[in-house]
XYZ file of C-alpha atoms in Angstrom:
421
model
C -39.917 -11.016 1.545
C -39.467 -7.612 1.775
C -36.404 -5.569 3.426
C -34.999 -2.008 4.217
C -31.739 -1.524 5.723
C -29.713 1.555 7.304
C -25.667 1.710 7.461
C -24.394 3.698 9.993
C -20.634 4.494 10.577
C -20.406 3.133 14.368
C -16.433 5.384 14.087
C -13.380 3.684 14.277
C -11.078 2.232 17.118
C -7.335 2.046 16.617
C -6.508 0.697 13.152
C -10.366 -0.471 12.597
C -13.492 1.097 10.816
C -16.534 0.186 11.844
C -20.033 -0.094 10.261
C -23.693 -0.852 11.281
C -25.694 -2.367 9.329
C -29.681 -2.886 10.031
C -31.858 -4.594 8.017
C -35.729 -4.512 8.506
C -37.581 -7.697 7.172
C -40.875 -8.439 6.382
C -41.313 -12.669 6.937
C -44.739 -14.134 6.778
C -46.221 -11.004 7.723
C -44.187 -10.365 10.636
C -41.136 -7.494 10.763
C -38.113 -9.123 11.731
C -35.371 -6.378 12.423
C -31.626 -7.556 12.051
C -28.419 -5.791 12.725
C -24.639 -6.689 10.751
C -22.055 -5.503 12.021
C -18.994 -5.348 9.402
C -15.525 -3.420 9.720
C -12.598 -2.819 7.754
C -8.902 -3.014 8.676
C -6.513 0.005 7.644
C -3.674 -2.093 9.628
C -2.925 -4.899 6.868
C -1.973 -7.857 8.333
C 0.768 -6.560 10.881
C 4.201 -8.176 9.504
C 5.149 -4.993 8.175
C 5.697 -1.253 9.287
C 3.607 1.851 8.563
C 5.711 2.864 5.218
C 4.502 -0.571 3.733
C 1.053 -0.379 4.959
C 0.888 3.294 3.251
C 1.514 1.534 -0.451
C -0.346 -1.702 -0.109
C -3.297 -0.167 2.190
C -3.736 3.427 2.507
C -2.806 4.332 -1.453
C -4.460 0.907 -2.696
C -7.964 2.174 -0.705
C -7.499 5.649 -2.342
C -7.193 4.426 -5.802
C -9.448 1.849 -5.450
C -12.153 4.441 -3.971
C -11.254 6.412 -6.569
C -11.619 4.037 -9.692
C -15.164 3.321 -8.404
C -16.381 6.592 -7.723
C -15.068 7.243 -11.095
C -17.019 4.174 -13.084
C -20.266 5.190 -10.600
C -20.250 8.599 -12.247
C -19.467 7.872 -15.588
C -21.864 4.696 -16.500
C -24.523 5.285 -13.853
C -24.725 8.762 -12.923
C -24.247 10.389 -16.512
C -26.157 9.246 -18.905
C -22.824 10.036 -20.830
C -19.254 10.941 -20.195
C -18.704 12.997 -23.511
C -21.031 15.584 -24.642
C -20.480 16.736 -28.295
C -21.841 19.694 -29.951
C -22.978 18.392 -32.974
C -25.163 19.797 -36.489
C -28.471 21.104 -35.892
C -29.269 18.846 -38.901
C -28.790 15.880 -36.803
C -31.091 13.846 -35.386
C -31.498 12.622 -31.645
C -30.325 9.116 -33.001
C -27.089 10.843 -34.813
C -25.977 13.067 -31.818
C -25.929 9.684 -29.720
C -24.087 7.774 -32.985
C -21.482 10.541 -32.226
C -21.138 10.724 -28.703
C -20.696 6.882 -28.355
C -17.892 7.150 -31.174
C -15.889 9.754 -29.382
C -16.550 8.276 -25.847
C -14.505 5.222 -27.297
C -12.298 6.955 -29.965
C -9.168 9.310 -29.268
C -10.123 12.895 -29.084
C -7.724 15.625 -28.966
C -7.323 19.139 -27.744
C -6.627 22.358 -29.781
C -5.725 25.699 -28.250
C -8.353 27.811 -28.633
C -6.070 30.453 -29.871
C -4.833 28.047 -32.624
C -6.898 27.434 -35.674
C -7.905 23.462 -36.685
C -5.358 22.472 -39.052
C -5.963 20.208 -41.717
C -2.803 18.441 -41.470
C -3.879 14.585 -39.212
C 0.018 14.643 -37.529
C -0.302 18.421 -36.403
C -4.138 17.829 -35.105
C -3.008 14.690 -32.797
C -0.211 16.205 -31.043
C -2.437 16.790 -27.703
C -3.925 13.557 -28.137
C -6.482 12.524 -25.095
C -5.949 8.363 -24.828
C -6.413 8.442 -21.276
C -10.404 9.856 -20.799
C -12.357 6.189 -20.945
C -10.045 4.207 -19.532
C -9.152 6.343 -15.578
C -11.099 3.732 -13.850
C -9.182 0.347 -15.547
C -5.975 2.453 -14.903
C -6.590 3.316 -11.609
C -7.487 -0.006 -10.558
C -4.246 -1.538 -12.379
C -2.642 0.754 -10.734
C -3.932 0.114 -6.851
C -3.341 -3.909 -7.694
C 0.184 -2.890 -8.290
C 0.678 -1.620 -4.863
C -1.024 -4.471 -3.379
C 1.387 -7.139 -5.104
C 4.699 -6.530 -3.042
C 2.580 -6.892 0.278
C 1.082 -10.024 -1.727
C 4.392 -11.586 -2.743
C 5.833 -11.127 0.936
C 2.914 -13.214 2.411
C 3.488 -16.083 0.389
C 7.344 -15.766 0.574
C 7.140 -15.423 4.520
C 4.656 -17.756 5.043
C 6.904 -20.309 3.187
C 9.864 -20.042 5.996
C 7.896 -21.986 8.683
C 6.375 -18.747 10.447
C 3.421 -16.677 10.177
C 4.758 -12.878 11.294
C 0.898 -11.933 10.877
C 0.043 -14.452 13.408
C 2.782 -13.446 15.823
C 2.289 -9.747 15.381
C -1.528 -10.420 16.400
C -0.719 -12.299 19.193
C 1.787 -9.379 20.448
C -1.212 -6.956 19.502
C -3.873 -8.414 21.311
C -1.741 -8.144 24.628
C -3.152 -4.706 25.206
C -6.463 -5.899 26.117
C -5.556 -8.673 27.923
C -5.133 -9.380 31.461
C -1.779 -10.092 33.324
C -2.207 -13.426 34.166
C -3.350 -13.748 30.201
C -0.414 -11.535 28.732
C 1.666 -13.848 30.652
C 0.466 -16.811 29.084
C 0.935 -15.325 25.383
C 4.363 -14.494 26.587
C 5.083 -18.124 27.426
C 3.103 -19.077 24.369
C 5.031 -17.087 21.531
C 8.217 -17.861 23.508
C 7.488 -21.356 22.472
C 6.758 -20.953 19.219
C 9.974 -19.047 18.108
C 11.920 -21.408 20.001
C 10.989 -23.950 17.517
C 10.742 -21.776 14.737
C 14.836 -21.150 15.153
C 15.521 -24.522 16.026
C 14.038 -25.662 13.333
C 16.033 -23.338 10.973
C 19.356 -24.597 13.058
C 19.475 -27.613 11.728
C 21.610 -28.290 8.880
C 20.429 -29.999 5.934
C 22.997 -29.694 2.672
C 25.598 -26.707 2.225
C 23.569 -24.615 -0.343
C 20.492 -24.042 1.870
C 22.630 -22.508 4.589
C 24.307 -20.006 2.601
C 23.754 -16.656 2.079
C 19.829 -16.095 2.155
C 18.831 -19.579 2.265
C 16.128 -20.700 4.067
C 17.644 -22.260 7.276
C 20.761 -19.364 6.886
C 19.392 -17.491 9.516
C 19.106 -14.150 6.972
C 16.004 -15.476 4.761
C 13.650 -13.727 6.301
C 15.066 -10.179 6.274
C 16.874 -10.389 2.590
C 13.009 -11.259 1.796
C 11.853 -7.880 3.258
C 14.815 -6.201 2.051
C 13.816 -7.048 -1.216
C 10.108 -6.491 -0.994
C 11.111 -3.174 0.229
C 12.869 -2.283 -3.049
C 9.722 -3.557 -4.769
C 7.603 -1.185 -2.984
C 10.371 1.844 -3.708
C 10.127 0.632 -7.693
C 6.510 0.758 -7.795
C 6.005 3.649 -6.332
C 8.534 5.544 -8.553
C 7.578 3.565 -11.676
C 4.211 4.713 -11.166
C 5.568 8.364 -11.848
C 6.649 6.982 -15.175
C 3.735 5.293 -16.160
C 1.585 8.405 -15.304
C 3.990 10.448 -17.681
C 3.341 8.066 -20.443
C -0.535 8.129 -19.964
C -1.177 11.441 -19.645
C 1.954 13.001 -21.675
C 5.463 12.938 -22.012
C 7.521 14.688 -19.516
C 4.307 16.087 -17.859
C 3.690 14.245 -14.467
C 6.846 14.083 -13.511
C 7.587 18.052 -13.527
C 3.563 17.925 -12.413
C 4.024 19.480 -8.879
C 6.850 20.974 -9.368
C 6.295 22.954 -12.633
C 2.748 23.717 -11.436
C 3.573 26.633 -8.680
C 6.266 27.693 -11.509
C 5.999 28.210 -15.401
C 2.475 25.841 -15.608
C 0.582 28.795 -13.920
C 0.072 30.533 -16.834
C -0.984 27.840 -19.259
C -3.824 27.514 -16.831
C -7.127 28.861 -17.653
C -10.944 28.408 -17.380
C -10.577 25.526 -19.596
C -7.958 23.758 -17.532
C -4.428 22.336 -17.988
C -3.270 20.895 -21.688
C -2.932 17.318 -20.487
C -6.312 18.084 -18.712
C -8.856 19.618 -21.504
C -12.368 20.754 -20.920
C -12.933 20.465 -24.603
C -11.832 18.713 -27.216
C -11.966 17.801 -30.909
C -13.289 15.166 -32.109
C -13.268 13.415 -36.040
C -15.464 11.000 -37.672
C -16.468 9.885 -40.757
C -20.172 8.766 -42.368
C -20.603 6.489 -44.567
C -23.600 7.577 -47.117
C -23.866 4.883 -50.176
C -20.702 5.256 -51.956
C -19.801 8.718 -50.227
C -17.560 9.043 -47.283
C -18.293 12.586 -45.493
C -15.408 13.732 -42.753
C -16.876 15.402 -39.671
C -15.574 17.230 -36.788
C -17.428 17.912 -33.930
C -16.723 19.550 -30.442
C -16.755 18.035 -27.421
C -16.835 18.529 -23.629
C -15.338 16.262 -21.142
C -16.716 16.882 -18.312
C -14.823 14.896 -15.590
C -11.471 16.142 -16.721
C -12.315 18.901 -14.214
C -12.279 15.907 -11.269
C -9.473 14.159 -12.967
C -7.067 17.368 -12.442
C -7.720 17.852 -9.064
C -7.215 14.637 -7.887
C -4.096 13.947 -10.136
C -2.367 16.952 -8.888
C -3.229 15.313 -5.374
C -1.772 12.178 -6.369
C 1.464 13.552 -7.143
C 2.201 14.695 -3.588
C 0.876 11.576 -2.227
C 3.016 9.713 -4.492
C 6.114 12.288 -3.573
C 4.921 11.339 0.322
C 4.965 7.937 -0.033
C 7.774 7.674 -2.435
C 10.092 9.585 0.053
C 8.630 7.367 3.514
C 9.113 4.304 1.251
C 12.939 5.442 0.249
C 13.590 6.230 4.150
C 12.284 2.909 5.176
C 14.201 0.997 3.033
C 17.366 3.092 3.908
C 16.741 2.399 7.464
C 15.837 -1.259 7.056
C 19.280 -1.771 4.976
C 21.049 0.251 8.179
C 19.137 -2.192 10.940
C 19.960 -5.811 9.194
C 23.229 -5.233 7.053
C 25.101 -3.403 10.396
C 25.899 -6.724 13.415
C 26.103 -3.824 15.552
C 22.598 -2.784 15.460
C 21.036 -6.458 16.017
C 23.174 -6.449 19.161
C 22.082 -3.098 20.559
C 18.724 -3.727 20.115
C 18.686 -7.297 21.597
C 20.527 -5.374 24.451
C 18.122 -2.365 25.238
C 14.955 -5.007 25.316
C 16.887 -6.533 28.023
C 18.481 -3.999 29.889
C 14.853 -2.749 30.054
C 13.183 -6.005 31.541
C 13.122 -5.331 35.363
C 13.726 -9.225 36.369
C 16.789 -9.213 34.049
C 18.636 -6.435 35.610
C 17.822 -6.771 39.038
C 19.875 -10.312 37.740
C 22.184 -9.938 35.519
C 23.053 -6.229 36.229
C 24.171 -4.848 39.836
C 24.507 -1.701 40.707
C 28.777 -3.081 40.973
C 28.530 -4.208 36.820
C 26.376 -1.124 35.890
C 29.300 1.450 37.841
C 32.214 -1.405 35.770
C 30.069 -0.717 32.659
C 29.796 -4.143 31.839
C 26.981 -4.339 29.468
C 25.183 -7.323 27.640
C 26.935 -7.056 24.616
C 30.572 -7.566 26.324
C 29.186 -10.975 27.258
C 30.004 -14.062 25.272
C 27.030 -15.359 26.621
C 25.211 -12.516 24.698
C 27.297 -12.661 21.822
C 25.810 -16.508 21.538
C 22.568 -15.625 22.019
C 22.091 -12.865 19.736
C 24.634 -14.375 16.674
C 24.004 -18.104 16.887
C 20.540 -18.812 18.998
C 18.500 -15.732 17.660
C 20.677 -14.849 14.288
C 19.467 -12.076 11.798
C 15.682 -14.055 11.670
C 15.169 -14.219 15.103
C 15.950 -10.132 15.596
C 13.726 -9.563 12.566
C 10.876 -10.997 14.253
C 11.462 -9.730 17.599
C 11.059 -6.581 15.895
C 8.018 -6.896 13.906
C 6.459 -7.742 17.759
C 7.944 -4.284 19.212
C 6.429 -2.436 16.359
C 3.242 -3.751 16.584
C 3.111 -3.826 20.373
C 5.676 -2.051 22.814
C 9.012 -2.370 23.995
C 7.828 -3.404 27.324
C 5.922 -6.657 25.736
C 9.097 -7.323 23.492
C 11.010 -7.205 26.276
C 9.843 -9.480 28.566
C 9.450 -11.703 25.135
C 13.444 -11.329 24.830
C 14.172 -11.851 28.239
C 11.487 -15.624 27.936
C 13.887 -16.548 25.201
C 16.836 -15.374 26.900
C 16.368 -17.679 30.028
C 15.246 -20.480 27.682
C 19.194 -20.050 25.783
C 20.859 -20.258 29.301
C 18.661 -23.280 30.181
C 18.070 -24.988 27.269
C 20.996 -23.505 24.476
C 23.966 -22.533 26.158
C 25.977 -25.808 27.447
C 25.770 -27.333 24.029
């Protein structure tokens, strides 16, 4: 069986890239065209906002992309990564010897305007450990943005709801019809309803303290916490860089680079980032041991600069989103005040609601939701700190509108079903 194919980039819609895939086959003589059609999702998995999404998605993808375009070049494009100026007295079989040596050895850069010392100490002080190993650290690195968004699906999924799941179902709404959005109204209703009675009941004193699991704050301390994950990595990442590519050199990277690190730039790049470098070995000949030292080019140091020096905004860019979230996230669940005001604009909103509950007499009095101790139930003992959470994962991955005729469904179920016990 024989088989061509053709990819084409069909464009993207919303959060979602598509591809095309066709694939011609030739079975039993006969051409059999088929088409694939495969996409990828730059939204995660919903139960968190957009600063998340940029660690665990957006910066994961560019790393990852990176790390492969990286390997593709050096072990399949190149026939090699180093290339060493070696002898004219070597042979074809001795240059490789060398080249394969310093591809996996340390090398290490000299100034051009310094002579080659012959003091070992003095000659490694611009060591270059980094060069093989971009595409293993690159990867490590995207994993490490990954595992906070990893650790938060197992650790929500554990409480008794999936937050993916019910952001989807608030999602899809856009698409669907009224009598359909209605329906999925009704449905997720339900399914929180059972989710916080559930979490009501009482089972021993220890689980329904502080951030236990039925204490009605499990769920946010969780994201709280994954939060400060993300801020760590992102920050510790700046560190790590530093140590890889030099001490006290990443972190002053973008700042030090419009400033005092313009003018140790030249044709043959930054220090961390040689062009050229040295590189020593030693033969073996019978009983005699001959020292060498041989020159070397490294040629991708040129793409590693660039896109290092890009990194370090990025990482500034997400580092300061991440901080902000977190900030704001801290401000939204540690401050009552702000689960009640919330819970009280998705209802004020709901047209049903306040033709009800608020006349044009009560609006002139202003006697608002949260001066009700009907409200003050609702929001503090029916919903608590989880249900607010999850009322606002649904707003931010749908509208107000949708998560306010949500509230106002479990609102009438609390007067109905909550309120005279």
């Amino acid at each position: 069986m024989e088989a061509d194919e053709e990819v084409h980039f069909e464009g993207g819609s919303g959060d979602r890239i598509t591809f095309l895939r066709k694939v011609t086959e030739i079975e039993d003589g006969v051409e059999v065209e088929k088409t694939y059609l495969f996409s990828f999702n730059l939204s995660g998995n919903k139960d968190d906002d957009l600063a998340d999404r940029l660690s665990c998605v957006f910066t994961m993808v560019l790393l990852g992309a990176f790390a492969v375009y990286t390997a593709f070049l050096q072990f399949i494009i190149h026939k090699s990564p180093i290339d060493c100026w070696c002898p004219a007295e070597f042979t074809d079989s001795h240059v490789e010897y060398v080249q394969n040596y310093c591809w996996i050895s340390y090398t290490y850069y000299v100034p051009p305007s310094e002579g080659l010392s012959q003091n070992d100490e003095v000659r490694r002080r611009h060591l270059i450990k980094y060069y093989p190993w971009i595409p293993v650290i690159l990867l490590l690195m995207a994993l490490m943005f990954k595992l906070p968004n990893v650790l938060w699906r197992l650790i929500s999924n554990s409480s008794g709801i999936n937050l993916g799941h019910l952001a989807r179902l608030a999602s899809d709404t856009k698409e669907m019809t009224w009598d359909e959005r209605q329906q999925s109204i009704e449905h997720t209703s339900v399914y929180i309803e059972r989710w916080l009675q559930l979490h009501r009941k009482k089972e021993n004193a220890f689980k329904n303290t502080l951030c236990g699991k039925r204490s009605g704050n499990y769920l946010p301390a969780i994201y709280i916490f994954i939060k400060c994950l993300y801020c760590l990595n992102v920050i510790g990442q700046f560190f790590l860089l530093d140590a890889v590519l030099g001490q006290h050199f990443y972190l002053n990277l973008g700042v030090d680079f419009f400033g005092r690190r313009r003018s140790e730039i030249n044709q043959l790049g930054l220090v961390e980032f040689p062009r050229v470098a040295m590189c020593d070995f030693k033969i073996r000949q019978l009983s005699n041991v001959q020292s060498w030292t041989v020159q070397c080019v490294l040629p991708f140091n040129m793409f590693f600069e660039s896109f290092f020096f890009i990194l370090w905004f990025w990482y500034a860019f997400v580092a300061m989103v991440t901080c902000g979230s977190l900030v704001l996230w801290l401000w939204r669940v540690f401050f009552p005040i702000n689960k009640m005001l919330f819970i009280e604009k998705l209802l004020e909103i709901n047209p049903d609601l306040r033709d009800k509950e608020m006349t044009k007499e009560k609006l002139r009095n202003k006697e608002r939701f949260h001066k009700k101790k009907e409200f003050r139930r609702f929001v503090n003992e029916y919903l608590r700190q989880e249900g607010a959470f999850a009322l606002r994962i649904v707003q931010r991955n749908s509208s107000d509108v949708y998560a306010s005729d949500l509230t106002a469904k479990l609102w009438l179920r609390f007067i109905n079903n909550f309120n005279d016990k």
